[in-house]
CSV table of C-alpha atoms in Angstrom, one decimal:
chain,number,residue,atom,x,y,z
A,14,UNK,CA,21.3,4.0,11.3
A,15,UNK,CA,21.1,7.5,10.3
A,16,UNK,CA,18.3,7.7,7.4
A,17,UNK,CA,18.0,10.6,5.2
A,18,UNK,CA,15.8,10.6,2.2
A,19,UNK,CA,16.6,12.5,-1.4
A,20,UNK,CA,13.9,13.6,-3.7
A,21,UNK,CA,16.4,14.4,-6.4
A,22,UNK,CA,19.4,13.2,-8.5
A,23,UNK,CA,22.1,15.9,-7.2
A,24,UNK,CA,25.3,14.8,-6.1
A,25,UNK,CA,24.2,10.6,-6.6
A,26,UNK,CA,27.3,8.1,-6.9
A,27,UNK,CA,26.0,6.2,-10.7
A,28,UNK,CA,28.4,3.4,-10.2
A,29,UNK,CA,26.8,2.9,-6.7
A,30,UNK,CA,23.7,2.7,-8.4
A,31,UNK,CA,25.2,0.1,-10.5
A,32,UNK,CA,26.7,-1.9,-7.6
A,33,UNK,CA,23.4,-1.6,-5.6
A,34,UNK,CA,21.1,-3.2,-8.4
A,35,UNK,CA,23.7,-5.6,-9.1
A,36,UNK,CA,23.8,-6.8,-5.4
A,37,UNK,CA,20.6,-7.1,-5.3
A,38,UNK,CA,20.2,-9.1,-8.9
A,39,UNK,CA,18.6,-6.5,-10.7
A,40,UNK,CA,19.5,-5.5,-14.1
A,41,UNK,CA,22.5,-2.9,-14.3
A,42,UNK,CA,23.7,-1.2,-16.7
A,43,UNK,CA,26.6,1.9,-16.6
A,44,UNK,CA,26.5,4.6,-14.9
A,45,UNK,CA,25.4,7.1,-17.5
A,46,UNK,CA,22.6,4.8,-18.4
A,47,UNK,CA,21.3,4.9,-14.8
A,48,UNK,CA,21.7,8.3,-14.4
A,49,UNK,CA,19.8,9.1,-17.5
A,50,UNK,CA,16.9,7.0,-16.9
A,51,UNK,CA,17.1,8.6,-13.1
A,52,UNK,CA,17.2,12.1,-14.7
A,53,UNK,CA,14.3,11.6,-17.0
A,54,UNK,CA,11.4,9.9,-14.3
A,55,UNK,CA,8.5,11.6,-12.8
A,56,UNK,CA,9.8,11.1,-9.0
A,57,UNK,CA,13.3,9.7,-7.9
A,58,UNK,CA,13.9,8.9,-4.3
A,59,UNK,CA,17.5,7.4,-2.6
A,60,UNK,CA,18.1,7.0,0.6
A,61,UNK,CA,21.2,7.2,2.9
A,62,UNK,CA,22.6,5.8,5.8
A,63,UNK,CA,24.4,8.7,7.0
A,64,UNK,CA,26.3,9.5,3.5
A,65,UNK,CA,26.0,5.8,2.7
A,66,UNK,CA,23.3,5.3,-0.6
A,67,UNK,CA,21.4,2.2,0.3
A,68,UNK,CA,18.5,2.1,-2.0
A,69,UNK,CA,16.2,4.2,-4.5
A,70,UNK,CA,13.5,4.0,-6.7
A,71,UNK,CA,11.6,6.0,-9.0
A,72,UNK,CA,8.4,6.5,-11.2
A,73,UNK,CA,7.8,7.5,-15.1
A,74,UNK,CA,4.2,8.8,-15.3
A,75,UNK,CA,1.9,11.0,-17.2
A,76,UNK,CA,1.0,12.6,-13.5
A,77,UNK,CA,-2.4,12.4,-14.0
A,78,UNK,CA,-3.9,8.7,-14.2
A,79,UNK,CA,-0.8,6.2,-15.4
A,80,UNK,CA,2.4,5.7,-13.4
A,81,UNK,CA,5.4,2.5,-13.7
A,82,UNK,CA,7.5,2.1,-10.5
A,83,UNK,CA,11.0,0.9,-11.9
A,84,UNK,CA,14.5,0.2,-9.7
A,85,UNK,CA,13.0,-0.7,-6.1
A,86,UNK,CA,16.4,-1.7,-4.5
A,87,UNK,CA,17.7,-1.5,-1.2
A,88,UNK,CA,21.1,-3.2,0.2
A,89,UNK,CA,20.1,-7.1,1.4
A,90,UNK,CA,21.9,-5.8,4.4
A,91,UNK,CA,19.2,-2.9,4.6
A,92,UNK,CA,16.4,-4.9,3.9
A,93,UNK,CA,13.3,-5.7,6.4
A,94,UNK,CA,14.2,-2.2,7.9
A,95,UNK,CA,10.8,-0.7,6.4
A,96,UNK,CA,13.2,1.1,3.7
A,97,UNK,CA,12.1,0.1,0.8
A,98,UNK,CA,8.6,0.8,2.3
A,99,UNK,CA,9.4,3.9,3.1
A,100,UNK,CA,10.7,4.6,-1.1
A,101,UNK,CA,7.1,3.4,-2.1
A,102,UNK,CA,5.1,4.8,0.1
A,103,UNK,CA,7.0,8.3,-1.4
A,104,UNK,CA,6.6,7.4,-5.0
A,105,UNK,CA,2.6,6.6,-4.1
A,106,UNK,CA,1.9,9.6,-2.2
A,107,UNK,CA,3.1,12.4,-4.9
A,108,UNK,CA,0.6,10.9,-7.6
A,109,UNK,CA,-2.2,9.4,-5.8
A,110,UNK,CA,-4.9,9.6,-8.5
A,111,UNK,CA,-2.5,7.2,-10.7
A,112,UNK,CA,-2.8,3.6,-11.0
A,113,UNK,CA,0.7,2.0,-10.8
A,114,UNK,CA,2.2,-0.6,-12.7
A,115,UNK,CA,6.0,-2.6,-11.8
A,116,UNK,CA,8.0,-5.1,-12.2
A,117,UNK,CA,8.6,-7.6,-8.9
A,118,UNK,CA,11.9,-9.5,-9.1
A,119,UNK,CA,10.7,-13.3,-8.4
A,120,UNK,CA,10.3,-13.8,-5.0
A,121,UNK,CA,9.9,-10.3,-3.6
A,122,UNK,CA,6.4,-10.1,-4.8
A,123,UNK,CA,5.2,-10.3,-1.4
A,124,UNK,CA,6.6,-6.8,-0.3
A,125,UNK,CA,4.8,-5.7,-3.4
A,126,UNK,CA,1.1,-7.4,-1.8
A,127,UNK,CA,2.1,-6.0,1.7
A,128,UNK,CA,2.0,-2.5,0.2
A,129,UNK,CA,-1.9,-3.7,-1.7
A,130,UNK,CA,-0.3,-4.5,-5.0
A,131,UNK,CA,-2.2,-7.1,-6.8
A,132,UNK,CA,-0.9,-9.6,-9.8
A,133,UNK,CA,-2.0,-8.5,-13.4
A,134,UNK,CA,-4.4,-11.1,-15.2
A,135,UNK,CA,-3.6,-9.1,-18.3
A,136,UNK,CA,-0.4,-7.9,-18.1
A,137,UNK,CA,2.0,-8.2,-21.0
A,138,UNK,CA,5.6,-7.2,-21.6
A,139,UNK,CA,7.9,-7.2,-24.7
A,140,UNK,CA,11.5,-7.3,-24.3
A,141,UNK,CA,14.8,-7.1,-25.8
A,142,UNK,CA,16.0,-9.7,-24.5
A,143,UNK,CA,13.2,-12.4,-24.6
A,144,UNK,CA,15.4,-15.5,-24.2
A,145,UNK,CA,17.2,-13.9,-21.1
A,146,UNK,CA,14.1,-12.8,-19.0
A,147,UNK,CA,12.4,-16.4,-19.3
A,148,UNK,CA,15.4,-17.8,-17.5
A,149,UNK,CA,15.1,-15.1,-15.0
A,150,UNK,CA,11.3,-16.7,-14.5
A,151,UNK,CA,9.9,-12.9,-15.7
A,152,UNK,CA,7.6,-13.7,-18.4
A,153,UNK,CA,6.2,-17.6,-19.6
């Protein structure tokens, strides 16, 4: 594997984007939407296996004491390889004073507690889509 790390939005493939979050059973959406959101956060970060895009993530924040880490994904066939680690540990770095909020798919909160992220007692969420993210298991 050839890893190279992007700190902007130049030249990214959207509908990969889209494939790689619907691999991965995130929530997708088309292309423009993705590149939008992309386009409009704090810190972006993909990563490539050669010219390959195998993961990304990024951050909306105020860059002084709030951030929200949004579309952690990397390829299952990427995974374990320290990766998505590797996008975290970027995002966390740039704004250290900020306290970070995000959203853990069910199941991969563990990654999230490997890198010292700890379960909200208080956290609360409103969504569009209410009846569709309590069959995903999001919210109660």
């Amino acid at each position: 594997m050839n890893l190279r790390i992007q700190y902007n939005c130049l030249n990214i493939d959207w509908n990969c984007v889209s494939e790689i979050l619907k691999k991965v059973g995130m929530a997708y959406y088309e292309n423009e939407v993705h590149k939008k959101a992309f386009e409009n956060s704090y810190i972006v970060v993909f990563a490539f296996d050669d010219d390959k895009l195998i993961g990304f993530g990024r951050a909306l924040s105020d860059g002084i004491c709030q951030a929200a880490i949004y579309d952690i994904a990397v390829l299952p066939e990427y995974q374990g390889k320290n990766i998505g680690r590797e996008i975290v540990n970027y995002i966390l770095k740039c704004i250290p004073q900020c306290n970070f909020i995000l959203y853990a798919a069910p199941g991969k909160e563990i990654f999230y507690e490997k890198l010292n992220f700890k379960k909200l007692k208080t956290g609360m969420a409103m969504f569009h889509d209410t009846k569709k993210m309590q069959r995903k298991g999001l919210i109660e």
